[in-house]
Coordinates of C-alpha atoms in Angstrom, one line a residue:
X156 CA -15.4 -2.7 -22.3
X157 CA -14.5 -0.4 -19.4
X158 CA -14.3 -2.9 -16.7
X159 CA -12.7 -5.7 -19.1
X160 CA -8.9 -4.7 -18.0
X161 CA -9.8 -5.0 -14.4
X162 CA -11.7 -7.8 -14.8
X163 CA -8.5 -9.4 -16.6
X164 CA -6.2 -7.4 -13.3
X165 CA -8.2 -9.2 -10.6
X166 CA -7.3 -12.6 -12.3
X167 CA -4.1 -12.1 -13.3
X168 CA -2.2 -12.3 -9.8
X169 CA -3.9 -15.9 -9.2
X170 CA -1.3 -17.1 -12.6
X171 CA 1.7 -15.9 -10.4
X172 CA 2.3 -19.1 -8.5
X173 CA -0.6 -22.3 -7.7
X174 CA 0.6 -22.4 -4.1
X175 CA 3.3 -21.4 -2.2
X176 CA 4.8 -21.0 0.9
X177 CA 5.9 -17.5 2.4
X178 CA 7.9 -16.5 5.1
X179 CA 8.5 -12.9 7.0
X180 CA 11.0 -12.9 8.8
X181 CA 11.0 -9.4 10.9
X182 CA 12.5 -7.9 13.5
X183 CA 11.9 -4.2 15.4
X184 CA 14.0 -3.3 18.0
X185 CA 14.0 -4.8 21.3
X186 CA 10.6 -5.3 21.9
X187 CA 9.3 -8.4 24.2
X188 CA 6.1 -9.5 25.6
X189 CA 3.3 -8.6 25.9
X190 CA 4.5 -7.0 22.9
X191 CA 2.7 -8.8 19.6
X192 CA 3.0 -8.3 15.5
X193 CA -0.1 -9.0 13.5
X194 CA 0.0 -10.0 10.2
X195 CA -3.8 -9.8 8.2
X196 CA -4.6 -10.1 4.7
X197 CA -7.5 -11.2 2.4
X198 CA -8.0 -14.7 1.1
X199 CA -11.4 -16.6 -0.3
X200 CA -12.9 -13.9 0.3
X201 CA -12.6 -13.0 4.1
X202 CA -10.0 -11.4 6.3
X203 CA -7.3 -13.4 7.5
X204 CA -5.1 -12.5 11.2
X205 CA -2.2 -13.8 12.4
X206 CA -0.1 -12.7 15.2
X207 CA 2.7 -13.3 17.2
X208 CA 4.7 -13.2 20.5
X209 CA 7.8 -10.0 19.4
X210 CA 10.7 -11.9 21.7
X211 CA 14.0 -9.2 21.8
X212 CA 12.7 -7.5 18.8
X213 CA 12.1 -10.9 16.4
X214 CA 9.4 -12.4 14.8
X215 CA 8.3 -15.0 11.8
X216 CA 5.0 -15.7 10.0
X217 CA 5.2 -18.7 7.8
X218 CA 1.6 -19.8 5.1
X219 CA 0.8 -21.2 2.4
X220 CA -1.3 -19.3 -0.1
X221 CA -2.4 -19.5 -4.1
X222 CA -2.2 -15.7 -5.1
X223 CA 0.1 -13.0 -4.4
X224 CA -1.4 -11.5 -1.6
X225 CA -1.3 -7.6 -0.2
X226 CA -0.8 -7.6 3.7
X227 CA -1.1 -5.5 6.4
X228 CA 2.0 -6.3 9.5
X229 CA 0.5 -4.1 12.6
X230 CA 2.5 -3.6 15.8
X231 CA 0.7 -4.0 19.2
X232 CA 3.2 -2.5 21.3
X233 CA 0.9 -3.2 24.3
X234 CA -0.6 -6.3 23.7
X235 CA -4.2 -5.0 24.0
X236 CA -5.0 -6.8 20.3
X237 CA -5.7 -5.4 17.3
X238 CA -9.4 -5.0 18.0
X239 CA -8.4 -2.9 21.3
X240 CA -5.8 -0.3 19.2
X241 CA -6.1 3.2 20.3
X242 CA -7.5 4.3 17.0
X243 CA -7.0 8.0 18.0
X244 CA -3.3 7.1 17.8
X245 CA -1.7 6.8 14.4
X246 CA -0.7 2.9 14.2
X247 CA 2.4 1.7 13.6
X248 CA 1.7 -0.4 10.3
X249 CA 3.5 -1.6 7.3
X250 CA 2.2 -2.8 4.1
X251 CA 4.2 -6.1 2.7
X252 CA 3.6 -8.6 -0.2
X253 CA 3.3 -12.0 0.5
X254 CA 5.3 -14.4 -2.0
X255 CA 6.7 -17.4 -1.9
X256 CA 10.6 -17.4 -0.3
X257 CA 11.8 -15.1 2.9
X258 CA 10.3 -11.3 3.4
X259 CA 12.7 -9.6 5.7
X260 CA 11.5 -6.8 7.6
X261 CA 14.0 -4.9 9.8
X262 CA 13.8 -1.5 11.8
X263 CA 15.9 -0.2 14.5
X264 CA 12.4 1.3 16.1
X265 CA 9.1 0.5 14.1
X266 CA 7.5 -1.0 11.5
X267 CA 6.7 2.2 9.4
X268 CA 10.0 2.9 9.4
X269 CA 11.4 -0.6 8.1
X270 CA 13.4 -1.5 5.7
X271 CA 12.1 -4.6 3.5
X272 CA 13.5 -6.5 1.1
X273 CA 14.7 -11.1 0.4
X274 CA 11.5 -10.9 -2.3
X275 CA 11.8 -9.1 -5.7
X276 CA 8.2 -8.4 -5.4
X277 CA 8.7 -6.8 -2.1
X278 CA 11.7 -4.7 -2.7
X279 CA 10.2 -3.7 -6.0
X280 CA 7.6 -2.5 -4.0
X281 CA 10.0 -0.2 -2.1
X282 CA 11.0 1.2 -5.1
X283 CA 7.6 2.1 -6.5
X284 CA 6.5 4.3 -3.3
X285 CA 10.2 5.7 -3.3
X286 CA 9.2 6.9 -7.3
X287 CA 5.7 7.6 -6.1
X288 CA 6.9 10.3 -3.0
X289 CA 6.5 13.1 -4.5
X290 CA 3.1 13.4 -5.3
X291 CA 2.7 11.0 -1.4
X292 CA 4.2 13.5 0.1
X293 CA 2.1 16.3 -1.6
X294 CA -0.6 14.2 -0.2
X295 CA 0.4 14.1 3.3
X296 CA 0.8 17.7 3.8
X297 CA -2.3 18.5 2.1
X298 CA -3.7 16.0 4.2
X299 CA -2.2 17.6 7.5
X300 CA -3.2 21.1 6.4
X301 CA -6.7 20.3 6.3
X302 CA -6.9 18.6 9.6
X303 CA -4.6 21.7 11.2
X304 CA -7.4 24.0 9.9
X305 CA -10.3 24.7 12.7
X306 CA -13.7 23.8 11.7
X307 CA -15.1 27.6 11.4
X308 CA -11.9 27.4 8.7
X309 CA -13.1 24.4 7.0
X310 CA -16.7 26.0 6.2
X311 CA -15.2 29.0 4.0
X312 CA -15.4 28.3 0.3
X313 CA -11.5 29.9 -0.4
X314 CA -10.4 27.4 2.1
X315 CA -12.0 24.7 0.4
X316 CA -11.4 25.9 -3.1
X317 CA -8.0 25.9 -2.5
X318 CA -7.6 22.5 -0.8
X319 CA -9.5 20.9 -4.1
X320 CA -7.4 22.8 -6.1
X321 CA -4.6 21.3 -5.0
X322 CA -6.0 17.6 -4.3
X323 CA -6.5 18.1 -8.5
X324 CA -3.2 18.6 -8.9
X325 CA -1.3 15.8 -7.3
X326 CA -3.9 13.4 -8.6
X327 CA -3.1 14.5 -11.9
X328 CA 0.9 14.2 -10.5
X329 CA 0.4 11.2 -9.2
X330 CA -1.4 9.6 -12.5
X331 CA 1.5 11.0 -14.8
X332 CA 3.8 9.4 -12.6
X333 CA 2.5 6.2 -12.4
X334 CA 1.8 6.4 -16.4
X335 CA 6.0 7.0 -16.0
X336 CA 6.8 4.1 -13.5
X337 CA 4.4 1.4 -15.3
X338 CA 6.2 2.7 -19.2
X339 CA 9.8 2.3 -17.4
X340 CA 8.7 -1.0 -15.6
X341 CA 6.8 -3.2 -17.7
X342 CA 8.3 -6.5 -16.1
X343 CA 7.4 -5.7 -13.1
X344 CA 4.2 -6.9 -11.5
X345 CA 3.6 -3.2 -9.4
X346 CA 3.3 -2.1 -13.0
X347 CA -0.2 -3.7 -12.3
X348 CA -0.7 -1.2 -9.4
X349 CA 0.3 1.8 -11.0
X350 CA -2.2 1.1 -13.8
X351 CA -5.0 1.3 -11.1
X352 CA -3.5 4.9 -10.5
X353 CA -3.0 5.7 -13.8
X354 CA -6.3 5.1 -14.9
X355 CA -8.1 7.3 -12.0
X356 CA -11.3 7.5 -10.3
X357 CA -12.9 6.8 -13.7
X358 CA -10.6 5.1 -16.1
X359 CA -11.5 5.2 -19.5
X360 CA -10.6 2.2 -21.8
X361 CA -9.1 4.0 -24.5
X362 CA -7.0 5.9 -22.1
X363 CA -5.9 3.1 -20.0
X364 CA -5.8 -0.3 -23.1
X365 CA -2.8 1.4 -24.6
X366 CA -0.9 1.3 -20.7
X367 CA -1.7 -2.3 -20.3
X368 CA -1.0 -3.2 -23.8
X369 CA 2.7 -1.8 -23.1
X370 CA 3.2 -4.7 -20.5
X371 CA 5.6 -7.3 -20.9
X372 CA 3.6 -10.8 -21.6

């Protein structure tokens, strides 16, 4: 009975829309050739890339797909392609929905620091991470202070105690607040995505039936 829910969650994005076409429609500063955006996602089972040519700061994807799909935009500021990416660096990378109708993604200087919106799905999206920041942020630092700490650091218990400690304690943040976003939001489809966080590392159906249950039809 545990995995019934997410069986039913993996399906249920596929009754959305039988085929549609989506458009993003960016644009990041000034940047030109050899300059390129890539655009990759997952569909039939395999990973799909797209990319283009940024000219002045501007680019469009346009596609046709059956499902509301999660998507990765990636900035390639040299041209190298996204195979060749320093991955040493920290990419400059946005996540997006695609939907059917116009994504707009616009940034004075980078992807990460876009600002997205045209698709309800999308900007509903923006408010979900804005309500999930918090506990993000908690994430991030705790994140940074680990990797700050020198490896002779890393190997003493307290050190490690203490970074568990606290990884505990925004999971258990972070579940609470998406048990609050999906109870406040139960038209929207992230809803769906908070119930993944909500439920855990191990959900347990009597714990998460009730969440799911609370949904809109």
């Amino acid at each position: 009975m545990k995995k019934l829910i997410f069986t039913l969650l993996a399906g249920l994005p596929a009754l959305a829309f039988a085929q549609a076409t989506y458009t993003v429609q960016g644009n990041v500063g000034h940047i030109s050739a050899p300059s390129k955006i890539f655009l990759t996602y997952r569909a039939g089972g395999k990973v799909v890339t797209d990319s283009t040519v940024a000219q002045n700061g501007a680019f469009t994807f346009k596609g046709t797909l059956t499902d509301t799909t999660n998507a990765t935009l990636v900035a390639d500021y040299k041209g190298v392609g996204i195979a060749n990416l320093d991955r040493k660096v920290k990419q400059d990378i946005l996540n997006i929905y695609l939907v059917a109708g116009t994504t707009t993604v616009n940034s004075a200087d980078s992807l990460a620091k876009a600002k997205v919106g045209g698709t309800s799905l999308n900007e509903e999206n923006v408010a979900y991470k804005a309500f999930m920041k918090p506990a993000t942020d908690k994430m991030a630092k705790l994140n940074a202070d680990y990797m700050a700490a020198t490896p002779e650091v890393r190997k003493s218990k307290e050190f490690m105690d203490a970074i568990d400690k606290r990884s505990d304690d925004i999971d258990k943040e972070e579940n609470q607040l998406s048990k609050n976003y999906l109870q406040s939001h139960p038209n929207s489809y992230m809803s769906l995505i908070a119930l993944n966080s909500a439920g855990g590392y191990y959900p347990e159906y009597n714990d998460v039936a009730p969440l799911y249950n609370s949904l809109s039809p």
